[in-house]
Amino acid sequence: MVKKEFGTAPDGVKATLYTLTNGQGAEISVSDFGALLVSVKVPDREGNKRDVVLGYDNIEQYLQGTCFFGAVIGRSGNRIANASFSLDGVTYQLAANENENNLHSNPDGYEQRLWEVTDVTDQSITLHIVSPDLDQGFPGRLDLSVTYTLTEDHAVELHYEGSCDKDTVVNMTNHSYFNLDGQDSGTTVEDQILTIHGDYYTPVLDSKSIPTGEIAPVAGTPMDFTSAKAIGRDIDADFEQLNFTGGFDHNYVLNRKDGIEEMAVAYSEKTGIRMRAYTDCVGVQFYAGNFVGEQ
């Protein structure tokens, strides 16, 4: 494990970057600021290491960015309609930071805070944060830990663990953007091949991207990734759901039974890098980076 300075936040907080390496030479870098996954470097078919996630060089750049590169999103990822919810007979108001909705619990998300490193080894790091009652508008004091582990077969494992003293909303995710050609390749992901093990998805009502509640089949639509296809093949199709969101930005209902199962596979023909993603959740949000631009 190697650690180095990673910049200074406006309030003077000093950030550290931790780089973990496995026995095969693959490595991941994680910052205690935001529990950010900054880089994932794995070998391509020629044995050359490529960084397959988008990231910045210091936290000053992360603070200026708007795309949540590598962020641990909390308490709740994705959108909450009308920036409010009711729980146990109480209505809680959140910040309306995207149209009338709340996106990724912002402002003041967990990706903009210094986490405590409670354990670190050559291949694993655990970070801890306490979110007080009514933090971001959510009820209860949430005690949360996130562990990143780099395995010998180049897997990056994320484990979330937390407890709260009240009923609350917790919907954590990691918001890394993957490009299996390498983040400095100069290419987009549109030629990369994707399979999603989901026969259904949840359509959104309009451009505000709130689900309608319907569970719709992907068959016969551009949303269908049940058989491997290039991400860009249908991304510009004249299909209402894609027009609403400017490309793919939808929740897929996974075909799964129990435990941790494969949910998706992505492959770069250019580098030979294949990524298999696994989860014990019932859905996965596929976002094709529609609004990343030049960030």
PDB file of C-alpha atoms in Angstrom:
ATOM      1  CA  MET A   1       0.000   0.000   0.000  1.00  0.00           C
ATOM      2  CA  VAL A   2       1.216   3.458  -0.926  1.00  0.00           C
ATOM      3  CA  LYS A   3      -0.322   6.708   0.251  1.00  0.00           C
ATOM      4  CA  LYS A   4       0.265  10.270  -0.854  1.00  0.00           C
ATOM      5  CA  GLU A   5      -1.281  13.715  -0.503  1.00  0.00           C
ATOM      6  CA  PHE A   6      -4.309  14.296  -2.721  1.00  0.00           C
ATOM      7  CA  GLY A   7      -5.075  17.974  -2.291  1.00  0.00           C
ATOM      8  CA  THR A   8      -6.796  20.356   0.101  1.00  0.00           C
ATOM      9  CA  ALA A   9     -10.491  21.168   0.416  1.00  0.00           C
ATOM     10  CA  PRO A  10     -11.718  24.781   0.813  1.00  0.00           C
ATOM     11  CA  ASP A  11     -12.088  24.254   4.583  1.00  0.00           C
ATOM     12  CA  GLY A  12      -8.438  23.224   4.823  1.00  0.00           C
ATOM     13  CA  VAL A  13      -9.056  19.477   5.066  1.00  0.00           C
ATOM     14  CA  LYS A  14      -6.085  17.516   3.714  1.00  0.00           C
ATOM     15  CA  ALA A  15      -6.932  14.494   1.578  1.00  0.00           C
ATOM     16  CA  THR A  16      -4.899  11.311   1.123  1.00  0.00           C
ATOM     17  CA  LEU A  17      -4.818   8.886  -1.793  1.00  0.00           C
ATOM     18  CA  TYR A  18      -4.270   5.196  -0.981  1.00  0.00           C
ATOM     19  CA  THR A  19      -3.051   2.877  -3.738  1.00  0.00           C
ATOM     20  CA  LEU A  20      -3.570  -0.867  -3.248  1.00  0.00           C
ATOM     21  CA  THR A  21      -1.803  -3.467  -5.412  1.00  0.00           C
ATOM     22  CA  ASN A  22      -2.365  -7.192  -5.844  1.00  0.00           C
ATOM     23  CA  GLY A  23       0.253  -9.830  -6.586  1.00  0.00           C
ATOM     24  CA  GLN A  24      -0.354  -9.549 -10.320  1.00  0.00           C
ATOM     25  CA  GLY A  25       0.401  -5.811 -10.437  1.00  0.00           C
ATOM     26  CA  ALA A  26      -3.171  -4.548 -10.804  1.00  0.00           C
ATOM     27  CA  GLU A  27      -3.983  -1.592  -8.581  1.00  0.00           C
ATOM     28  CA  ILE A  28      -6.788   0.605  -7.333  1.00  0.00           C
ATOM     29  CA  SER A  29      -6.572   4.065  -5.775  1.00  0.00           C
ATOM     30  CA  VAL A  30      -9.054   5.305  -3.163  1.00  0.00           C
ATOM     31  CA  SER A  31      -9.184   8.655  -1.401  1.00  0.00           C
ATOM     32  CA  ASP A  32     -10.302   9.270   2.160  1.00  0.00           C
ATOM     33  CA  PHE A  33     -11.994  12.369   0.778  1.00  0.00           C
ATOM     34  CA  GLY A  34     -15.401  11.154  -0.368  1.00  0.00           C
ATOM     35  CA  ALA A  35     -14.312   7.501  -0.260  1.00  0.00           C
ATOM     36  CA  LEU A  36     -13.692   8.113  -3.952  1.00  0.00           C
ATOM     37  CA  LEU A  37     -12.593   5.307  -6.253  1.00  0.00           C
ATOM     38  CA  VAL A  38     -10.063   7.331  -8.220  1.00  0.00           C
ATOM     39  CA  SER A  39      -8.524   4.695 -10.494  1.00  0.00           C
ATOM     40  CA  VAL A  40      -8.601   1.001 -11.380  1.00  0.00           C
ATOM     41  CA  LYS A  41      -5.572  -0.187 -13.344  1.00  0.00           C
ATOM     42  CA  VAL A  42      -5.734  -3.667 -14.866  1.00  0.00           C
ATOM     43  CA  PRO A  43      -3.753  -5.416 -17.635  1.00  0.00           C
ATOM     44  CA  ASP A  44      -5.010  -5.475 -21.216  1.00  0.00           C
ATOM     45  CA  ARG A  45      -4.438  -8.406 -23.603  1.00  0.00           C
ATOM     46  CA  GLU A  46      -0.825  -7.241 -24.113  1.00  0.00           C
ATOM     47  CA  GLY A  47      -0.169  -7.035 -20.385  1.00  0.00           C
ATOM     48  CA  ASN A  48      -0.134  -3.229 -20.351  1.00  0.00           C
ATOM     49  CA  LYS A  49      -1.968  -1.614 -17.442  1.00  0.00           C
ATOM     50  CA  ARG A  50      -4.900   0.620 -18.319  1.00  0.00           C
ATOM     51  CA  ASP A  51      -6.922   2.809 -15.978  1.00  0.00           C
ATOM     52  CA  VAL A  52     -10.515   1.784 -16.709  1.00  0.00           C
ATOM     53  CA  VAL A  53     -12.392   4.300 -14.526  1.00  0.00           C
ATOM     54  CA  LEU A  54     -12.646   8.054 -14.977  1.00  0.00           C
ATOM     55  CA  GLY A  55     -11.067  10.173 -12.284  1.00  0.00           C
ATOM     56  CA  TYR A  56      -9.267  13.404 -11.485  1.00  0.00           C
ATOM     57  CA  ASP A  57      -5.757  14.156 -10.227  1.00  0.00           C
ATOM     58  CA  ASN A  58      -6.730  15.884  -6.954  1.00  0.00           C
ATOM     59  CA  ILE A  59      -9.749  16.746  -4.840  1.00  0.00           C
ATOM     60  CA  GLU A  60      -9.839  20.329  -6.073  1.00  0.00           C
ATOM     61  CA  GLN A  61     -10.846  18.951  -9.473  1.00  0.00           C
ATOM     62  CA  TYR A  62     -13.421  16.653  -7.870  1.00  0.00           C
ATOM     63  CA  LEU A  63     -14.984  19.610  -6.090  1.00  0.00           C
ATOM     64  CA  GLN A  64     -15.351  21.438  -9.404  1.00  0.00           C
ATOM     65  CA  GLY A  65     -16.795  18.433 -11.241  1.00  0.00           C
ATOM     66  CA  THR A  66     -20.505  17.685 -11.508  1.00  0.00           C
ATOM     67  CA  CYS A  67     -20.561  14.064 -12.654  1.00  0.00           C
ATOM     68  CA  PHE A  68     -19.838  12.219  -9.371  1.00  0.00           C
ATOM     69  CA  PHE A  69     -16.770  10.375 -10.754  1.00  0.00           C
ATOM     70  CA  GLY A  70     -16.012   7.411  -8.469  1.00  0.00           C
ATOM     71  CA  ALA A  71     -18.242   8.738  -5.696  1.00  0.00           C
ATOM     72  CA  VAL A  72     -19.826   6.772  -2.887  1.00  0.00           C
ATOM     73  CA  ILE A  73     -23.366   8.163  -3.071  1.00  0.00           C
ATOM     74  CA  GLY A  74     -25.250   8.562   0.192  1.00  0.00           C
ATOM     75  CA  ARG A  75     -27.607   8.370   1.758  1.00  0.00           C
ATOM     76  CA  SER A  76     -29.591   7.726  -1.386  1.00  0.00           C
ATOM     77  CA  GLY A  77     -28.453   7.276  -4.968  1.00  0.00           C
ATOM     78  CA  ASN A  78     -30.589   8.257  -7.960  1.00  0.00           C
ATOM     79  CA  ARG A  79     -33.626  10.550  -7.788  1.00  0.00           C
ATOM     80  CA  ILE A  80     -36.305  11.161  -5.166  1.00  0.00           C
ATOM     81  CA  ALA A  81     -39.405  12.747  -6.706  1.00  0.00           C
ATOM     82  CA  ASN A  82     -40.359  16.211  -5.487  1.00  0.00           C
ATOM     83  CA  ALA A  83     -37.357  16.111  -3.125  1.00  0.00           C
ATOM     84  CA  SER A  84     -39.432  14.616  -0.315  1.00  0.00           C
ATOM     85  CA  PHE A  85     -40.619  11.319   1.109  1.00  0.00           C
ATOM     86  CA  SER A  86     -42.853  10.080   3.910  1.00  0.00           C
ATOM     87  CA  LEU A  87     -41.751   7.505   6.478  1.00  0.00           C
ATOM     88  CA  ASP A  88     -43.591   6.382   9.600  1.00  0.00           C
ATOM     89  CA  GLY A  89     -46.141   9.135   9.092  1.00  0.00           C
ATOM     90  CA  VAL A  90     -43.564  11.924   8.841  1.00  0.00           C
ATOM     91  CA  THR A  91     -42.738  13.842   5.656  1.00  0.00           C
ATOM     92  CA  TYR A  92     -39.074  14.703   5.165  1.00  0.00           C
ATOM     93  CA  GLN A  93     -38.001  17.499   2.843  1.00  0.00           C
ATOM     94  CA  LEU A  94     -34.729  17.261   0.926  1.00  0.00           C
ATOM     95  CA  ALA A  95     -32.902  19.761  -1.257  1.00  0.00           C
ATOM     96  CA  ALA A  96     -34.383  20.134  -4.737  1.00  0.00           C
ATOM     97  CA  ASN A  97     -31.147  20.085  -6.710  1.00  0.00           C
ATOM     98  CA  GLU A  98     -32.346  18.721 -10.078  1.00  0.00           C
ATOM     99  CA  ASN A  99     -35.588  20.158 -11.391  1.00  0.00           C
ATOM    100  CA  GLU A 100     -37.981  19.683  -8.445  1.00  0.00           C
ATOM    101  CA  ASN A 101     -36.273  16.424  -7.475  1.00  0.00           C
ATOM    102  CA  ASN A 102     -33.383  15.395  -5.251  1.00  0.00           C
ATOM    103  CA  LEU A 103     -30.487  13.710  -7.050  1.00  0.00           C
ATOM    104  CA  HIS A 104     -27.872  11.662  -5.168  1.00  0.00           C
ATOM    105  CA  SER A 105     -28.759  13.307  -1.816  1.00  0.00           C
ATOM    106  CA  ASN A 106     -26.879  16.456  -2.779  1.00  0.00           C
ATOM    107  CA  PRO A 107     -25.878  19.101  -1.931  1.00  0.00           C
ATOM    108  CA  ASP A 108     -23.272  18.172   0.691  1.00  0.00           C
ATOM    109  CA  GLY A 109     -23.098  14.548  -0.348  1.00  0.00           C
ATOM    110  CA  TYR A 110     -20.840  11.978   1.242  1.00  0.00           C
ATOM    111  CA  GLU A 111     -18.454  12.354  -1.705  1.00  0.00           C
ATOM    112  CA  GLN A 112     -17.583  15.844  -0.423  1.00  0.00           C
ATOM    113  CA  ARG A 113     -16.609  14.805   3.103  1.00  0.00           C
ATOM    114  CA  LEU A 114     -13.495  13.412   4.730  1.00  0.00           C
ATOM    115  CA  TRP A 115     -13.941   9.782   5.779  1.00  0.00           C
ATOM    116  CA  GLU A 116     -11.982   8.051   8.536  1.00  0.00           C
ATOM    117  CA  VAL A 117      -9.735   5.204   7.401  1.00  0.00           C
ATOM    118  CA  THR A 118     -10.312   2.482   9.999  1.00  0.00           C
ATOM    119  CA  ASP A 119      -8.341  -0.313   8.329  1.00  0.00           C
ATOM    120  CA  VAL A 120      -5.958  -0.578   5.389  1.00  0.00           C
ATOM    121  CA  THR A 121      -3.793  -3.388   4.010  1.00  0.00           C
ATOM    122  CA  ASP A 122      -1.985  -3.963   0.719  1.00  0.00           C
ATOM    123  CA  GLN A 123      -5.261  -5.004  -0.948  1.00  0.00           C
ATOM    124  CA  SER A 124      -8.113  -3.640   1.174  1.00  0.00           C
ATOM    125  CA  ILE A 125      -9.248  -0.370   2.730  1.00  0.00           C
ATOM    126  CA  THR A 126     -12.191   0.406   5.022  1.00  0.00           C
ATOM    127  CA  LEU A 127     -13.528   3.937   5.395  1.00  0.00           C
ATOM    128  CA  HIS A 128     -16.030   5.149   7.985  1.00  0.00           C
ATOM    129  CA  ILE A 129     -18.383   8.110   8.308  1.00  0.00           C
ATOM    130  CA  VAL A 130     -21.164   9.158  10.684  1.00  0.00           C
ATOM    131  CA  SER A 131     -24.155  10.969   9.236  1.00  0.00           C
ATOM    132  CA  PRO A 132     -26.167  12.691  12.003  1.00  0.00           C
ATOM    133  CA  ASP A 133     -29.937  12.808  12.385  1.00  0.00           C
ATOM    134  CA  LEU A 134     -31.567  14.971   9.670  1.00  0.00           C
ATOM    135  CA  ASP A 135     -28.291  15.205   7.747  1.00  0.00           C
ATOM    136  CA  GLN A 136     -29.353  16.178   4.181  1.00  0.00           C
ATOM    137  CA  GLY A 137     -32.919  15.900   5.538  1.00  0.00           C
ATOM    138  CA  PHE A 138     -32.811  12.154   6.270  1.00  0.00           C
ATOM    139  CA  PRO A 139     -33.924  10.819   9.663  1.00  0.00           C
ATOM    140  CA  GLY A 140     -31.632   9.002  12.074  1.00  0.00           C
ATOM    141  CA  ARG A 141     -27.945   8.838  12.904  1.00  0.00           C
ATOM    142  CA  LEU A 142     -26.343   6.593  10.285  1.00  0.00           C
ATOM    143  CA  ASP A 143     -23.059   4.872  11.138  1.00  0.00           C
ATOM    144  CA  LEU A 144     -21.591   3.737   7.821  1.00  0.00           C
ATOM    145  CA  SER A 145     -18.522   1.870   6.561  1.00  0.00           C
ATOM    146  CA  VAL A 146     -17.408   1.094   3.016  1.00  0.00           C
ATOM    147  CA  THR A 147     -14.692  -1.460   2.219  1.00  0.00           C
ATOM    148  CA  TYR A 148     -12.845  -1.698  -1.106  1.00  0.00           C
ATOM    149  CA  THR A 149     -10.944  -4.931  -1.758  1.00  0.00           C
ATOM    150  CA  LEU A 150      -8.726  -5.725  -4.750  1.00  0.00           C
ATOM    151  CA  THR A 151      -8.551  -9.493  -5.261  1.00  0.00           C
ATOM    152  CA  GLU A 152      -5.845 -11.550  -6.960  1.00  0.00           C
ATOM    153  CA  ASP A 153      -8.062 -12.066 -10.023  1.00  0.00           C
ATOM    154  CA  HIS A 154      -8.403  -8.281 -10.480  1.00  0.00           C
ATOM    155  CA  ALA A 155     -11.887  -8.004  -8.999  1.00  0.00           C
ATOM    156  CA  VAL A 156     -12.829  -4.837  -7.115  1.00  0.00           C
ATOM    157  CA  GLU A 157     -15.203  -5.738  -4.309  1.00  0.00           C
ATOM    158  CA  LEU A 158     -17.320  -3.136  -2.497  1.00  0.00           C
ATOM    159  CA  HIS A 159     -18.977  -3.901   0.820  1.00  0.00           C
ATOM    160  CA  TYR A 160     -21.302  -1.436   2.527  1.00  0.00           C
ATOM    161  CA  GLU A 161     -22.238  -1.849   6.177  1.00  0.00           C
ATOM    162  CA  GLY A 162     -24.224   0.477   8.388  1.00  0.00           C
ATOM    163  CA  SER A 163     -26.687   0.924  11.204  1.00  0.00           C
ATOM    164  CA  CYS A 164     -29.162   3.678  12.041  1.00  0.00           C
ATOM    165  CA  ASP A 165     -31.028   4.535  15.236  1.00  0.00           C
ATOM    166  CA  LYS A 166     -34.230   5.368  13.309  1.00  0.00           C
ATOM    167  CA  ASP A 167     -36.063   4.053  10.276  1.00  0.00           C
ATOM    168  CA  THR A 168     -34.494   5.852   7.339  1.00  0.00           C
ATOM    169  CA  VAL A 169     -33.754   5.705   3.623  1.00  0.00           C
ATOM    170  CA  VAL A 170     -30.437   4.121   2.629  1.00  0.00           C
ATOM    171  CA  ASN A 171     -29.702   3.395  -1.029  1.00  0.00           C
ATOM    172  CA  MET A 172     -25.931   3.409  -1.432  1.00  0.00           C
ATOM    173  CA  THR A 173     -24.016   3.043  -4.650  1.00  0.00           C
ATOM    174  CA  ASN A 174     -20.619   3.713  -6.199  1.00  0.00           C
ATOM    175  CA  HIS A 175     -20.772   6.105  -9.135  1.00  0.00           C
ATOM    176  CA  SER A 176     -17.720   5.075 -11.162  1.00  0.00           C
ATOM    177  CA  TYR A 177     -17.685   5.578 -14.920  1.00  0.00           C
ATOM    178  CA  PHE A 178     -15.950   2.753 -16.775  1.00  0.00           C
ATOM    179  CA  ASN A 179     -14.139   2.910 -20.106  1.00  0.00           C
ATOM    180  CA  LEU A 180     -12.484  -0.424 -20.824  1.00  0.00           C
ATOM    181  CA  ASP A 181     -10.304   1.155 -23.530  1.00  0.00           C
ATOM    182  CA  GLY A 182      -8.696   3.218 -20.759  1.00  0.00           C
ATOM    183  CA  GLN A 183      -9.637   6.667 -19.491  1.00  0.00           C
ATOM    184  CA  ASP A 184      -6.920   8.321 -21.595  1.00  0.00           C
ATOM    185  CA  SER A 185      -7.631   6.308 -24.764  1.00  0.00           C
ATOM    186  CA  GLY A 186      -9.448   9.108 -26.558  1.00  0.00           C
ATOM    187  CA  THR A 187     -12.380   6.800 -27.288  1.00  0.00           C
ATOM    188  CA  THR A 188     -15.916   6.648 -25.945  1.00  0.00           C
ATOM    189  CA  VAL A 189     -17.669   3.542 -24.648  1.00  0.00           C
ATOM    190  CA  GLU A 190     -20.042   3.361 -27.617  1.00  0.00           C
ATOM    191  CA  ASP A 191     -18.076   0.606 -29.386  1.00  0.00           C
ATOM    192  CA  GLN A 192     -17.741  -1.476 -26.244  1.00  0.00           C
ATOM    193  CA  ILE A 193     -19.954  -4.539 -25.929  1.00  0.00           C
ATOM    194  CA  LEU A 194     -22.497  -4.864 -23.130  1.00  0.00           C
ATOM    195  CA  THR A 195     -24.814  -7.539 -21.805  1.00  0.00           C
ATOM    196  CA  ILE A 196     -27.329  -6.856 -19.017  1.00  0.00           C
ATOM    197  CA  HIS A 197     -29.098  -9.813 -17.428  1.00  0.00           C
ATOM    198  CA  GLY A 198     -32.442  -8.075 -17.224  1.00  0.00           C
ATOM    199  CA  ASP A 199     -35.533  -8.854 -19.285  1.00  0.00           C
ATOM    200  CA  TYR A 200     -37.364  -5.811 -17.924  1.00  0.00           C
ATOM    201  CA  TYR A 201     -36.690  -2.164 -17.112  1.00  0.00           C
ATOM    202  CA  THR A 202     -38.542   0.667 -15.382  1.00  0.00           C
ATOM    203  CA  PRO A 203     -39.594   3.423 -17.822  1.00  0.00           C
ATOM    204  CA  VAL A 204     -39.488   7.064 -16.726  1.00  0.00           C
ATOM    205  CA  LEU A 205     -42.342   9.533 -16.979  1.00  0.00           C
ATOM    206  CA  ASP A 206     -40.491  12.315 -18.773  1.00  0.00           C
ATOM    207  CA  SER A 207     -37.119  14.099 -18.924  1.00  0.00           C
ATOM    208  CA  LYS A 208     -37.069  14.437 -15.130  1.00  0.00           C
ATOM    209  CA  SER A 209     -36.328  10.682 -15.022  1.00  0.00           C
ATOM    210  CA  ILE A 210     -38.758   9.626 -12.302  1.00  0.00           C
ATOM    211  CA  PRO A 211     -39.995   6.038 -12.889  1.00  0.00           C
ATOM    212  CA  THR A 212     -43.667   5.590 -13.734  1.00  0.00           C
ATOM    213  CA  GLY A 213     -43.961   2.425 -11.645  1.00  0.00           C
ATOM    214  CA  GLU A 214     -44.328   0.263 -14.728  1.00  0.00           C
ATOM    215  CA  ILE A 215     -42.071  -2.735 -15.264  1.00  0.00           C
ATOM    216  CA  ALA A 216     -41.741  -3.046 -19.038  1.00  0.00           C
ATOM    217  CA  PRO A 217     -40.115  -5.717 -21.226  1.00  0.00           C
ATOM    218  CA  VAL A 218     -36.943  -4.782 -23.072  1.00  0.00           C
ATOM    219  CA  ALA A 219     -37.691  -7.204 -25.908  1.00  0.00           C
ATOM    220  CA  GLY A 220     -38.231  -5.484 -29.231  1.00  0.00           C
ATOM    221  CA  THR A 221     -36.870  -2.137 -27.986  1.00  0.00           C
ATOM    222  CA  PRO A 222     -33.476  -0.372 -28.040  1.00  0.00           C
ATOM    223  CA  MET A 223     -33.329  -1.038 -24.280  1.00  0.00           C
ATOM    224  CA  ASP A 224     -32.609  -4.730 -24.906  1.00  0.00           C
ATOM    225  CA  PHE A 225     -29.110  -5.814 -23.809  1.00  0.00           C
ATOM    226  CA  THR A 226     -30.039  -9.423 -23.043  1.00  0.00           C
ATOM    227  CA  SER A 227     -27.776 -10.378 -25.969  1.00  0.00           C
ATOM    228  CA  ALA A 228     -24.392  -8.691 -26.235  1.00  0.00           C
ATOM    229  CA  LYS A 229     -24.356  -5.547 -28.380  1.00  0.00           C
ATOM    230  CA  ALA A 230     -22.378  -2.347 -28.747  1.00  0.00           C
ATOM    231  CA  ILE A 231     -23.492   0.351 -26.303  1.00  0.00           C
ATOM    232  CA  GLY A 232     -23.750   2.875 -29.128  1.00  0.00           C
ATOM    233  CA  ARG A 233     -25.702   0.698 -31.559  1.00  0.00           C
ATOM    234  CA  ASP A 234     -29.128   1.959 -30.493  1.00  0.00           C
ATOM    235  CA  ILE A 235     -28.220   4.926 -28.281  1.00  0.00           C
ATOM    236  CA  ASP A 236     -29.482   7.472 -30.839  1.00  0.00           C
ATOM    237  CA  ALA A 237     -32.632   5.532 -31.741  1.00  0.00           C
ATOM    238  CA  ASP A 238     -35.834   7.553 -31.998  1.00  0.00           C
ATOM    239  CA  PHE A 239     -37.340   5.911 -28.923  1.00  0.00           C
ATOM    240  CA  GLU A 240     -39.262   7.938 -26.362  1.00  0.00           C
ATOM    241  CA  GLN A 241     -37.379   6.656 -23.318  1.00  0.00           C
ATOM    242  CA  LEU A 242     -33.994   7.460 -24.866  1.00  0.00           C
ATOM    243  CA  ASN A 243     -35.242  10.866 -25.971  1.00  0.00           C
ATOM    244  CA  PHE A 244     -36.297  11.634 -22.402  1.00  0.00           C
ATOM    245  CA  THR A 245     -32.867  10.880 -20.942  1.00  0.00           C
ATOM    246  CA  GLY A 246     -30.490  11.716 -23.803  1.00  0.00           C
ATOM    247  CA  GLY A 247     -29.359   8.090 -23.994  1.00  0.00           C
ATOM    248  CA  PHE A 248     -29.390   5.170 -21.589  1.00  0.00           C
ATOM    249  CA  ASP A 249     -30.119   6.170 -17.988  1.00  0.00           C
ATOM    250  CA  HIS A 250     -32.572   3.565 -16.725  1.00  0.00           C
ATOM    251  CA  ASN A 251     -33.023   0.949 -14.059  1.00  0.00           C
ATOM    252  CA  TYR A 252     -32.982  -2.662 -15.252  1.00  0.00           C
ATOM    253  CA  VAL A 253     -34.882  -5.348 -13.364  1.00  0.00           C
ATOM    254  CA  LEU A 254     -32.402  -8.195 -12.996  1.00  0.00           C
ATOM    255  CA  ASN A 255     -33.086 -11.847 -13.758  1.00  0.00           C
ATOM    256  CA  ARG A 256     -31.793 -13.226 -10.499  1.00  0.00           C
ATOM    257  CA  LYS A 257     -32.595 -15.815  -7.895  1.00  0.00           C
ATOM    258  CA  ASP A 258     -30.639 -15.442  -4.697  1.00  0.00           C
ATOM    259  CA  GLY A 259     -27.289 -14.310  -3.330  1.00  0.00           C
ATOM    260  CA  ILE A 260     -24.622 -12.523  -5.341  1.00  0.00           C
ATOM    261  CA  GLU A 261     -25.052 -13.115  -9.075  1.00  0.00           C
ATOM    262  CA  GLU A 262     -23.640 -11.722 -12.313  1.00  0.00           C
ATOM    263  CA  MET A 263     -25.744  -8.761 -13.460  1.00  0.00           C
ATOM    264  CA  ALA A 264     -23.815  -7.473 -16.482  1.00  0.00           C
ATOM    265  CA  VAL A 265     -20.760  -8.040 -18.679  1.00  0.00           C
ATOM    266  CA  ALA A 266     -18.856  -5.381 -20.630  1.00  0.00           C
ATOM    267  CA  TYR A 267     -16.042  -6.006 -23.124  1.00  0.00           C
ATOM    268  CA  SER A 268     -13.572  -3.914 -25.104  1.00  0.00           C
ATOM    269  CA  GLU A 269     -12.510  -5.448 -28.404  1.00  0.00           C
ATOM    270  CA  LYS A 270      -9.676  -2.901 -28.540  1.00  0.00           C
ATOM    271  CA  THR A 271      -7.974  -3.926 -25.271  1.00  0.00           C
ATOM    272  CA  GLY A 272      -9.409  -7.380 -24.570  1.00  0.00           C
ATOM    273  CA  ILE A 273     -10.488  -6.209 -21.113  1.00  0.00           C
ATOM    274  CA  ARG A 274     -13.712  -7.804 -19.918  1.00  0.00           C
ATOM    275  CA  MET A 275     -15.596  -6.637 -16.825  1.00  0.00           C
ATOM    276  CA  ARG A 276     -18.155  -8.809 -15.078  1.00  0.00           C
ATOM    277  CA  ALA A 277     -20.358  -7.081 -12.512  1.00  0.00           C
ATOM    278  CA  TYR A 278     -22.066  -8.896  -9.646  1.00  0.00           C
ATOM    279  CA  THR A 279     -24.681  -7.842  -7.094  1.00  0.00           C
ATOM    280  CA  ASP A 280     -27.176  -9.121  -4.549  1.00  0.00           C
ATOM    281  CA  CYS A 281     -29.591  -6.302  -5.466  1.00  0.00           C
ATOM    282  CA  VAL A 282     -32.677  -6.662  -7.649  1.00  0.00           C
ATOM    283  CA  GLY A 283     -31.908  -3.845 -10.080  1.00  0.00           C
ATOM    284  CA  VAL A 284     -29.067  -1.954 -11.730  1.00  0.00           C
ATOM    285  CA  GLN A 285     -29.003   1.566 -13.174  1.00  0.00           C
ATOM    286  CA  PHE A 286     -27.300   1.676 -16.560  1.00  0.00           C
ATOM    287  CA  TYR A 287     -26.032   5.171 -17.348  1.00  0.00           C
ATOM    288  CA  ALA A 288     -24.024   5.690 -20.524  1.00  0.00           C
ATOM    289  CA  GLY A 289     -22.462   8.999 -19.441  1.00  0.00           C
ATOM    290  CA  ASN A 290     -24.866  11.032 -21.554  1.00  0.00           C
ATOM    291  CA  PHE A 291     -23.860  14.369 -20.012  1.00  0.00           C
ATOM    292  CA  VAL A 292     -20.201  13.856 -19.121  1.00  0.00           C
ATOM    293  CA  GLY A 293     -18.903  16.103 -21.902  1.00  0.00           C
ATOM    294  CA  GLU A 294     -15.347  17.345 -21.453  1.00  0.00           C
ATOM    295  CA  GLN A 295     -15.210  17.063 -17.648  1.00  0.00           C
TER     296      GLN A 295
END
